[in-house]
């Protein structure tokens, strides 16, 4: 039945060749095959499910690929082997038969953030020729976190020394001590919280916890009471000296002058008693509200009036 079909003809009536494929289709086939091969190579080197590679740490010659939950880094084994945990993971991967010839993949734990690893890489890749840059506290804290988690003792010591030289709030130093077990942060921070005039805030109390907050409150109350007692003792001493001066023998005078002197002594006595009753309350208020300097000024003026 196929013999009845009309034979294909060209536009001008010339029979069309039905032999081997034309060179045009051969060229197209070659291009398609090459494209397929390129896609195949790409698929074998990049995991479509992996996170984005950080542009600052995407070294073409980096033989280690570190993956966090939100970032991927292509870095050099020379730097990463300084972390004991990473070095063990790299060696384990090398001993297995699943390592590609291009990069060794190291997966961080779920708690490790890409930002912390990025900050740490900035520190360990920094050029030491021109001196170590002045990194901010967030970068150094990230470095301390990664160095502690993945065991790089020298980097941990470096980060701690940098943080000790920074003027960090007392409560932040306590947080760092709790997270990274740095006892050198604790004593100065607790001393500052116990001695400062400002009260402990609700946020700070939450960080401290009930036990430490109660102990700091007890110490603060003890110090405040001791300070108030010392000030009152000093005032009493000055009042006593002033009273002795008033009670000392005076030259004989007329009856009118004597009556005026008795009235003055009585007024001074009542005024002194009033001051001794009110002043301790004022001292406690001033200490609580950070008016210590004002307290000293009031006391000084009061003593000058008495001595006048």
Coordinates of C-alpha atoms in Angstrom, one line a residue:
X1 CA 0.0 0.0 0.0
X2 CA 2.9 2.2 0.5
X3 CA 3.6 2.2 -3.2
X4 CA 0.5 4.3 -3.8
X5 CA 1.7 7.2 -1.8
X6 CA 3.0 10.1 -3.8
X7 CA 6.7 10.6 -3.9
X8 CA 7.8 13.9 -2.2
X9 CA 8.8 16.6 -4.6
X10 CA 10.6 19.9 -4.3
X11 CA 8.9 23.2 -4.9
X12 CA 10.2 23.2 -8.4
X13 CA 9.2 19.6 -9.1
X14 CA 12.6 18.1 -8.5
X15 CA 12.5 14.9 -6.4
X16 CA 13.7 15.4 -2.7
X17 CA 16.6 13.3 -1.5
X18 CA 15.6 11.0 1.3
X19 CA 19.0 9.6 2.0
X20 CA 21.3 10.5 5.0
X21 CA 20.3 13.4 7.3
X22 CA 21.4 16.8 6.1
X23 CA 24.5 18.5 7.6
X24 CA 22.2 21.2 9.2
X25 CA 20.5 18.6 11.4
X26 CA 23.9 17.1 12.2
X27 CA 25.1 20.4 13.5
X28 CA 22.0 20.9 15.6
X29 CA 22.4 17.4 17.0
X30 CA 26.0 18.2 18.0
X31 CA 24.9 21.4 19.8
X32 CA 22.2 19.6 21.7
X33 CA 24.5 16.9 22.8
X34 CA 27.1 19.4 24.0
X35 CA 24.4 21.3 25.9
X36 CA 23.2 18.1 27.6
X37 CA 26.8 17.3 28.6
X38 CA 27.3 20.8 30.1
X39 CA 24.1 20.4 32.2
X40 CA 25.3 17.0 33.4
X41 CA 28.6 18.4 34.5
X42 CA 26.9 21.2 36.4
X43 CA 24.5 18.8 38.2
X44 CA 27.4 16.7 39.4
X45 CA 29.3 19.7 40.9
X46 CA 26.5 21.7 42.5
X47 CA 23.7 20.4 44.7
X48 CA 20.4 22.1 43.8
X49 CA 19.3 21.7 47.4
X50 CA 22.4 23.3 49.0
X51 CA 22.3 26.8 50.3
X52 CA 23.7 29.8 48.5
X53 CA 27.5 30.2 48.4
X54 CA 28.6 33.4 50.2
X55 CA 30.2 35.7 47.6
X56 CA 33.1 36.7 49.9
X57 CA 34.1 33.1 50.5
X58 CA 33.6 31.4 47.2
X59 CA 37.2 30.6 46.4
X60 CA 37.5 28.7 43.1
X61 CA 40.5 26.8 44.5
X62 CA 38.9 26.2 47.8
X63 CA 38.8 22.4 48.4
X64 CA 36.4 22.5 51.4
X65 CA 32.7 23.3 51.2
X66 CA 31.2 24.2 54.6
X67 CA 27.5 24.2 54.8
X68 CA 25.3 25.8 57.4
X69 CA 21.5 25.9 57.4
X70 CA 21.5 29.3 55.6
X71 CA 25.0 29.7 53.9
X72 CA 27.7 27.7 52.0
X73 CA 31.4 28.6 52.0
X74 CA 34.1 27.4 49.6
X75 CA 37.3 27.7 51.6
X76 CA 40.8 26.2 52.0
X77 CA 41.6 23.2 54.0
X78 CA 44.7 24.9 55.5
X79 CA 42.6 27.3 57.5
X80 CA 39.8 24.9 58.4
X81 CA 42.1 22.1 59.7
X82 CA 42.9 24.4 62.6
X83 CA 39.5 23.5 64.1
X84 CA 39.8 20.1 65.6
X85 CA 36.2 19.2 65.0
X86 CA 36.4 20.3 61.3
X87 CA 39.7 18.5 60.9
X88 CA 38.1 15.2 62.1
X89 CA 35.1 15.6 59.8
X90 CA 37.4 16.3 56.8
X91 CA 39.5 13.2 57.6
X92 CA 36.4 11.1 57.9
X93 CA 35.2 12.3 54.6
X94 CA 38.5 11.6 52.9
X95 CA 38.5 8.0 54.3
X96 CA 35.1 7.4 52.8
X97 CA 34.5 6.7 49.1
X98 CA 31.8 9.4 48.6
X99 CA 34.1 12.4 48.3
X100 CA 34.1 14.1 44.9
X101 CA 37.4 15.0 43.3
X102 CA 36.6 18.7 43.5
X103 CA 35.6 19.6 47.1
X104 CA 35.0 17.9 50.5
X105 CA 31.7 18.8 52.0
X106 CA 31.5 19.5 55.7
X107 CA 28.0 20.0 57.3
X108 CA 27.8 22.1 60.4
X109 CA 25.3 21.3 63.2
X110 CA 21.9 22.9 63.1
X111 CA 22.7 25.5 65.7
X112 CA 25.6 27.0 63.7
X113 CA 24.5 30.2 61.9
X114 CA 26.0 31.3 58.7
X115 CA 26.6 34.8 60.1
X116 CA 28.8 33.4 62.9
X117 CA 30.9 31.3 60.5
X118 CA 31.2 34.3 58.1
X119 CA 32.5 36.5 60.9
X120 CA 34.9 33.9 61.9
X121 CA 36.3 33.4 58.4
X122 CA 36.8 37.2 58.2
X123 CA 39.0 36.9 61.3
X124 CA 41.1 33.9 60.3
X125 CA 41.5 35.1 56.7
X126 CA 42.5 38.6 57.8
X127 CA 46.0 39.7 56.6
X128 CA 48.4 39.9 59.5
X129 CA 51.0 41.8 57.5
X130 CA 49.3 45.2 58.1
X131 CA 48.2 44.2 61.6
X132 CA 45.0 42.7 62.9
X133 CA 42.0 44.8 62.0
X134 CA 39.8 46.3 64.7
X135 CA 36.8 44.0 64.5
X136 CA 33.6 45.0 66.3
X137 CA 32.2 43.1 69.3
X138 CA 29.7 41.1 67.2
X139 CA 32.4 39.7 64.9
X140 CA 34.6 38.7 67.9
X141 CA 31.6 37.1 69.7
X142 CA 30.8 35.1 66.6
X143 CA 34.5 34.1 66.4
X144 CA 34.4 33.0 70.1
X145 CA 31.3 31.0 69.4
X146 CA 32.7 29.1 66.4
X147 CA 36.1 28.6 68.1
X148 CA 34.4 27.1 71.2
X149 CA 32.0 24.9 69.3
X150 CA 34.6 23.5 66.8
X151 CA 37.6 23.5 69.1
X152 CA 40.2 26.0 68.1
X153 CA 41.9 27.0 71.4
X154 CA 44.2 29.7 70.1
X155 CA 41.4 31.4 68.3
X156 CA 39.3 31.2 71.5
X157 CA 42.0 32.8 73.6
X158 CA 42.4 35.6 70.9
X159 CA 38.7 36.3 71.0
X160 CA 38.5 36.4 74.8
X161 CA 41.4 38.8 75.0
X162 CA 39.8 41.1 72.5
X163 CA 36.4 41.1 74.3
X164 CA 38.1 41.8 77.7
X165 CA 39.6 45.0 76.2
X166 CA 36.2 46.2 75.0
X167 CA 33.8 48.3 77.1
X168 CA 30.9 45.8 77.1
X169 CA 27.9 46.2 79.5
X170 CA 28.1 44.2 82.6
X171 CA 25.0 42.1 81.8
X172 CA 26.5 41.2 78.4
X173 CA 29.7 40.0 79.9
X174 CA 27.7 37.8 82.2
X175 CA 25.8 36.4 79.2
X176 CA 29.1 35.6 77.5
X177 CA 30.5 34.0 80.6
X178 CA 27.4 31.8 80.8
X179 CA 27.6 30.7 77.2
X180 CA 31.3 30.3 76.8
X181 CA 32.4 29.5 80.4
X182 CA 34.7 32.5 80.8
X183 CA 35.2 33.1 84.6
X184 CA 37.3 36.2 84.0
X185 CA 34.2 38.0 82.8
X186 CA 32.1 37.3 85.9
X187 CA 33.7 39.0 88.9
X188 CA 34.1 42.5 87.3
X189 CA 30.6 42.3 85.9
X190 CA 29.0 41.3 89.2
X191 CA 31.0 43.9 91.1
X192 CA 29.7 46.6 88.7
X193 CA 26.1 45.5 89.1
X194 CA 26.4 45.5 92.9
X195 CA 28.1 48.9 93.2
X196 CA 26.4 51.0 90.5
X197 CA 23.7 53.5 91.5
X198 CA 21.2 52.4 88.8
X199 CA 18.8 49.6 89.9
X200 CA 18.8 46.2 88.2
X201 CA 16.4 46.3 85.2
X202 CA 13.8 43.7 84.4
X203 CA 15.8 42.5 81.4
X204 CA 18.9 42.2 83.4
X205 CA 17.0 40.3 86.1
X206 CA 15.8 37.9 83.5
X207 CA 19.4 37.2 82.4
X208 CA 20.6 36.8 85.9
X209 CA 17.9 34.4 87.1
X210 CA 16.2 34.4 90.5
X211 CA 19.2 33.2 92.6
X212 CA 21.8 35.6 91.3
X213 CA 19.3 38.5 91.2
X214 CA 18.4 38.0 94.9
X215 CA 22.1 37.8 95.9
X216 CA 23.0 41.0 94.0
X217 CA 20.0 42.8 95.5
X218 CA 21.1 41.7 99.0
X219 CA 24.6 43.0 98.4
X220 CA 23.3 46.3 97.0
X221 CA 21.1 46.8 100.0
X222 CA 24.0 46.1 102.4
X223 CA 26.3 48.5 100.6
X224 CA 23.6 51.2 100.6
X225 CA 23.0 50.9 104.3
X226 CA 26.7 50.9 105.1
X227 CA 27.2 54.0 103.0
X228 CA 24.3 55.8 104.7
X229 CA 25.5 54.9 108.1
X230 CA 29.0 56.3 107.3
X231 CA 27.5 59.6 106.1
X232 CA 25.3 60.0 109.2
X233 CA 28.3 59.3 111.5
X234 CA 30.3 62.0 109.7
X235 CA 27.4 64.4 110.1
X236 CA 27.0 63.6 113.8
X237 CA 30.7 64.2 114.4
X238 CA 30.5 67.6 112.7
X239 CA 27.4 68.5 114.7
X240 CA 29.0 67.5 117.9
X241 CA 32.0 69.7 117.2
X242 CA 29.7 72.6 116.3
X243 CA 27.7 72.1 119.5
X244 CA 30.8 72.2 121.6
X245 CA 31.8 75.5 120.0
X246 CA 28.3 76.9 120.9
X247 CA 28.5 75.6 124.4
X248 CA 32.0 77.0 125.1
X249 CA 32.2 80.0 127.6
X250 CA 31.3 83.3 126.1
X251 CA 32.3 86.8 127.4
X252 CA 29.9 88.3 130.0
X253 CA 27.2 90.3 128.4
X254 CA 24.0 92.1 129.4
X255 CA 20.8 90.3 130.2
X256 CA 19.4 91.2 126.8
X257 CA 22.4 89.6 125.1
X258 CA 22.0 86.5 127.3
X259 CA 18.4 86.0 126.4
X260 CA 19.2 86.2 122.7
X261 CA 22.0 83.7 123.2
X262 CA 19.6 81.2 124.9
X263 CA 17.1 81.6 122.2
X264 CA 19.8 81.0 119.5
X265 CA 21.0 77.8 121.3
X266 CA 17.4 76.5 121.6
X267 CA 16.8 77.2 117.9
X268 CA 20.0 75.4 117.0
X269 CA 19.1 72.4 119.0
X270 CA 15.7 72.0 117.4
X271 CA 17.1 72.6 114.0
X272 CA 19.8 69.9 114.6
X273 CA 17.2 67.4 115.7
X274 CA 15.1 68.1 112.7
X275 CA 18.1 67.6 110.3
X276 CA 19.1 64.4 112.0
X277 CA 15.6 63.0 111.5
X278 CA 15.2 64.1 107.8
X279 CA 18.7 63.7 106.5
X280 CA 18.9 59.9 106.7
X281 CA 15.8 59.6 104.6
X282 CA 17.2 62.1 102.1
X283 CA 20.5 60.2 102.0
X284 CA 18.6 56.9 101.2
X285 CA 16.6 58.6 98.5
X286 CA 19.6 60.3 97.0
X287 CA 21.6 57.0 96.8
X288 CA 18.7 55.2 95.2
X289 CA 18.1 57.9 92.6
X290 CA 21.8 58.5 91.8
X291 CA 21.9 61.9 93.6
X292 CA 25.0 61.1 95.6
X293 CA 26.8 64.3 94.6
X294 CA 23.8 66.4 95.5
X295 CA 23.8 64.8 99.0
X296 CA 27.3 65.8 99.6
X297 CA 26.6 69.4 98.5
X298 CA 23.6 69.6 100.8
X299 CA 25.5 68.3 103.8
X300 CA 28.4 70.6 103.1
X301 CA 26.2 73.7 102.9
X302 CA 24.3 72.6 106.1
X303 CA 27.6 72.3 108.1
X304 CA 28.7 75.7 106.8
X305 CA 25.5 77.3 108.0
X306 CA 25.9 75.7 111.4
X307 CA 29.5 76.8 111.8
X308 CA 28.7 80.4 110.7

